[in-house]
Amino acid sequence: MTQLSAAQTGTTSGSSDGKTLYGGKGTRRITVRDIAAAKERGEKWPMLTAYDAMTASVFDEAGIPVMLVGDSAGNCHLGYETTVPVTLDEMTMLSAAVVRGTSRALIVGDLPFGSYQEGPVQALRSATRLVKEAGVGAVKLEGGERSHRQIELLVESGIPVMAHIGLTPQSVNAMGYRVQGRGEEAAQQLLRDAKAVQDAGAFAVVLELVPAELAAEVTRVLQIPTVGIGAGAQTDAQVLVWTDMLGLTAGRVPRFVKQYADLREVMKGAAQAFAEDVVGGAFPQEEHSVH
């Protein structure tokens, strides 16, 4: 399929406020056309995951232009060890909450494992649920050449698709958690995967845990934006799991994560202070009581 340029789609601006993707205060949602225009301008943009309305509303106020309702919710919020057990019902519920909590950001809903692997028809049925029931503006699915037919049918049916290659967490049982694209053969496969999803009509592609030099090459040869996570600084955009970024994740986090706050300690400290006030009789006071 041919990827339309911003000029061909009639887009003259990369955001809902007529200026930039990040930080704008526009009155309409960002669309995939805006994403294409940002690529043409050479504008870099951030993407964060979100799984609930309250958190999403904060990120929307902060000007984050794209939010991914990732199946990483399985690890971060649902208590699963991997993303594999996450269901389409769960993704639909979480995606709907994020949509309700936002007004500007483009919301991308993840298709979970088992919801598109059977083929294009299953993918269309699953993606349609996220669009109709949750209200997402796009969906994401994993796989390069192997997912070409699914992406093509979704795009032909009017559903924008963000692809995901490199480390694909839904395939953890087959590939494990390790860098993808090392060595000449693996690098050539990753390039083929990138070109395949672009040819199928994807509007962007996530590159996860890919050597920086290879990610830069993919970014150079593709017309669609690349979104990096553990893929160096040369991709068009960057995404992080928000619980990693804000220090809520317990234990060790991936090397590519930069923590911008330590919410785990803040929340623990507040919970302990509340508990101590209750046990010691310091809460509630007169001002906290109803008469």
XYZ file of C-alpha atoms in Angstrom:
291
model
C 0.000 0.000 0.000
C 1.110 3.576 -0.637
C 1.725 5.760 2.390
C 0.080 9.164 1.865
C 2.059 12.265 2.685
C 0.665 15.075 4.827
C 0.191 17.164 1.708
C -1.807 14.388 0.024
C -4.084 14.013 3.041
C -4.704 17.732 3.158
C -2.912 18.283 6.446
C -1.062 21.546 6.853
C -0.296 21.318 10.550
C 1.289 18.728 12.804
C -1.001 19.306 15.746
C -4.405 20.298 16.898
C -3.163 23.772 17.836
C -1.503 24.469 14.479
C 2.051 24.396 15.869
C 3.636 21.310 17.395
C 2.565 17.899 18.601
C 3.977 18.286 22.105
C 2.473 20.800 24.488
C -0.282 22.202 22.288
C -3.690 23.181 23.660
C -5.877 22.502 20.632
C -9.586 21.822 20.575
C -9.487 18.573 18.609
C -7.728 15.271 18.957
C -4.388 14.656 17.318
C -4.688 12.277 14.370
C -2.370 10.089 12.347
C -2.257 12.889 9.765
C -0.666 15.126 12.374
C 1.877 12.394 13.092
C 2.774 12.206 9.382
C 3.186 15.977 9.228
C 5.531 15.907 12.230
C 7.754 13.414 10.399
C 7.953 15.746 7.417
C 8.934 18.648 9.696
C 11.535 16.555 11.496
C 9.745 17.124 14.812
C 10.447 14.662 17.610
C 7.595 13.765 19.949
C 6.986 11.823 23.188
C 4.617 8.942 23.851
C 3.718 7.473 27.242
C 1.649 4.492 28.236
C -1.560 5.088 30.192
C -4.041 2.629 31.672
C -6.630 4.710 33.539
C -8.560 7.947 33.169
C -6.916 9.876 36.004
C -3.324 9.246 34.946
C -4.205 9.872 31.309
C -5.792 13.216 32.196
C -2.542 14.335 33.846
C -0.506 13.391 30.779
C -3.052 15.107 28.535
C -2.723 18.304 30.576
C 1.067 17.976 30.277
C 0.726 18.027 26.483
C 1.733 14.421 25.756
C 0.472 14.029 22.162
C 0.201 10.234 21.922
C -0.698 7.720 24.621
C -0.447 3.973 24.289
C -2.828 1.812 26.252
C -0.275 -0.962 26.241
C -0.713 -4.576 27.170
C 2.136 -3.722 29.552
C -0.823 -3.079 31.860
C -0.544 -6.796 32.517
C 2.784 -6.309 34.280
C 2.137 -2.831 35.682
C -1.444 -3.019 36.946
C -2.990 -6.468 36.631
C -0.346 -8.521 38.405
C 0.644 -10.783 35.506
C 4.268 -11.806 35.042
C 4.153 -11.090 31.288
C 1.822 -9.424 28.795
C 0.672 -12.772 27.389
C -2.362 -13.334 29.694
C -3.911 -9.909 28.956
C -7.316 -10.259 27.294
C -9.133 -8.172 24.716
C -11.864 -7.485 27.270
C -9.264 -6.018 29.630
C -7.700 -3.922 26.888
C -11.102 -2.612 25.841
C -11.957 -1.558 29.392
C -8.588 0.126 29.986
C -8.598 1.856 26.595
C -12.086 3.255 27.166
C -10.968 4.713 30.500
C -7.975 6.454 28.908
C -10.143 7.868 26.122
C -12.605 9.239 28.691
C -9.768 10.885 30.614
C -8.340 12.773 27.638
C -9.404 15.317 25.051
C -6.358 16.005 22.870
C -3.990 13.038 22.732
C -4.152 10.357 20.070
C -5.000 7.169 21.980
C -3.515 3.939 20.627
C -4.925 0.669 21.946
C -2.816 -2.488 22.027
C -4.146 -5.678 20.487
C -3.228 -8.349 23.051
C -1.743 -11.752 22.367
C -4.245 -14.102 20.779
C -6.469 -11.368 19.370
C -4.931 -11.126 15.875
C -2.532 -14.035 15.325
C -5.167 -16.211 13.603
C -5.246 -13.857 10.647
C -6.621 -10.621 9.189
C -10.294 -11.328 9.923
C -9.644 -11.950 13.609
C -7.455 -8.827 13.721
C -10.235 -6.739 12.179
C -12.804 -8.100 14.611
C -10.558 -7.334 17.592
C -9.504 -3.887 16.368
C -13.119 -2.976 15.667
C -13.947 -3.593 19.322
C -11.245 -1.186 20.467
C -12.438 1.470 18.021
C -16.202 1.071 18.585
C -16.359 0.188 22.283
C -13.317 2.050 23.624
C -13.076 4.919 21.132
C -9.351 4.646 20.379
C -7.927 6.526 17.418
C -5.563 3.727 16.385
C -4.446 0.241 17.359
C -1.020 -1.349 17.779
C 0.022 -4.889 17.006
C 3.305 -6.742 17.067
C 5.185 -8.341 14.197
C 6.732 -7.295 10.893
C 6.401 -9.448 7.794
C 4.268 -11.986 9.680
C 1.670 -9.306 10.466
C 1.637 -7.694 7.013
C -1.781 -9.054 6.013
C -3.398 -8.066 9.310
C -2.115 -4.496 9.062
C -3.179 -4.203 5.448
C -6.782 -5.247 6.118
C -7.124 -2.985 9.148
C -5.840 0.040 7.223
C -8.060 -0.774 4.243
C -10.982 -0.907 6.693
C -10.210 2.554 8.038
C -8.395 1.629 11.253
C -4.969 3.288 11.672
C -2.247 0.884 12.795
C 0.962 1.438 14.744
C 3.290 -1.514 14.173
C 5.790 -2.943 16.670
C 9.005 -4.764 15.741
C 12.298 -5.659 17.382
C 11.635 -7.089 20.823
C 7.972 -8.048 20.812
C 6.984 -8.874 24.408
C 4.045 -11.053 23.372
C 6.626 -13.429 21.882
C 8.615 -13.666 25.112
C 8.212 -17.453 25.223
C 9.935 -17.714 21.841
C 12.564 -14.965 21.899
C 13.022 -13.976 25.539
C 13.907 -10.440 26.613
C 17.025 -9.600 24.624
C 18.285 -7.114 22.074
C 16.981 -7.748 18.559
C 18.754 -7.040 15.264
C 22.318 -7.879 16.253
C 24.343 -9.423 13.450
C 23.965 -8.954 9.716
C 21.183 -11.501 9.180
C 19.108 -10.236 12.102
C 19.610 -6.626 11.023
C 18.442 -7.390 7.490
C 15.353 -9.135 8.866
C 14.523 -6.134 11.003
C 14.838 -3.862 7.962
C 12.544 -6.179 6.015
C 10.053 -6.111 8.860
C 10.148 -2.308 8.967
C 9.565 -1.985 5.230
C 6.798 -4.603 5.363
C 4.740 -2.725 7.951
C 5.203 0.537 6.065
C 4.120 -1.109 2.804
C 1.082 -2.543 4.593
C 0.017 0.979 5.579
C 1.111 1.379 9.217
C 1.331 5.061 10.188
C 4.226 4.486 12.636
C 6.359 1.673 13.997
C 7.729 0.991 17.479
C 11.343 -0.227 17.580
C 11.986 -1.972 20.894
C 15.415 -2.998 22.167
C 17.175 -2.476 18.831
C 20.820 -1.359 18.466
C 20.953 2.430 18.119
C 22.775 2.330 14.779
C 20.195 -0.017 13.269
C 17.300 2.044 14.623
C 18.846 5.139 13.058
C 19.088 3.337 9.709
C 15.459 2.216 9.891
C 14.423 5.786 10.716
C 16.377 7.077 7.725
C 14.899 4.682 5.179
C 11.258 4.792 6.310
C 8.761 7.497 5.422
C 6.670 6.754 8.520
C 7.785 7.766 12.043
C 9.749 5.393 14.248
C 9.066 5.247 17.986
C 12.018 4.082 20.020
C 12.171 2.283 23.344
C 15.687 1.154 24.089
C 16.591 2.010 20.486
C 18.844 5.049 20.795
C 18.301 8.746 20.179
C 17.774 8.887 16.422
C 14.190 7.627 16.223
C 11.432 10.129 15.489
C 9.735 9.598 18.847
C 10.365 7.995 22.219
C 8.026 5.963 24.428
C 8.310 4.802 28.029
C 6.055 2.823 30.320
C 4.785 5.467 32.698
C 5.270 3.431 35.880
C 8.940 2.986 34.933
C 9.356 6.665 34.016
C 7.870 7.905 37.295
C 9.637 5.418 39.549
C 6.579 3.417 40.559
C 7.972 0.093 39.352
C 9.524 -1.997 42.095
C 12.974 -3.497 41.697
C 15.245 -3.187 38.728
C 14.082 -1.307 35.625
C 15.522 -1.665 32.116
C 18.738 0.201 31.367
C 17.037 2.367 28.749
C 14.587 3.829 31.288
C 15.197 7.290 32.739
C 13.291 7.821 35.975
C 11.959 11.366 36.304
C 10.454 10.926 39.776
C 10.263 8.412 42.617
C 6.531 8.029 43.099
C 6.903 4.705 44.873
C 8.662 6.369 47.804
C 6.282 9.337 47.767
C 3.224 7.083 47.864
C 4.715 4.791 50.506
C 5.615 7.755 52.683
C 2.127 9.242 52.393
C 0.486 5.893 53.208
C 2.698 5.468 56.265
C 1.969 9.018 57.451
C -1.774 8.407 57.103
C -1.545 5.109 58.987
C 0.470 6.651 61.807
C -2.022 9.519 62.143
C -4.916 7.063 62.393
C -3.153 4.818 64.923
C -2.001 7.793 66.995
C -5.333 9.609 66.901
C -4.046 12.566 64.899
C -6.541 11.987 62.089
C -9.273 12.951 61.739
C -9.257 16.319 63.525
C -12.182 18.664 64.012
C -11.696 20.212 60.558
C -12.058 16.790 58.946
C -15.360 16.011 60.663
C -18.920 16.577 59.445
C -21.530 18.137 61.734
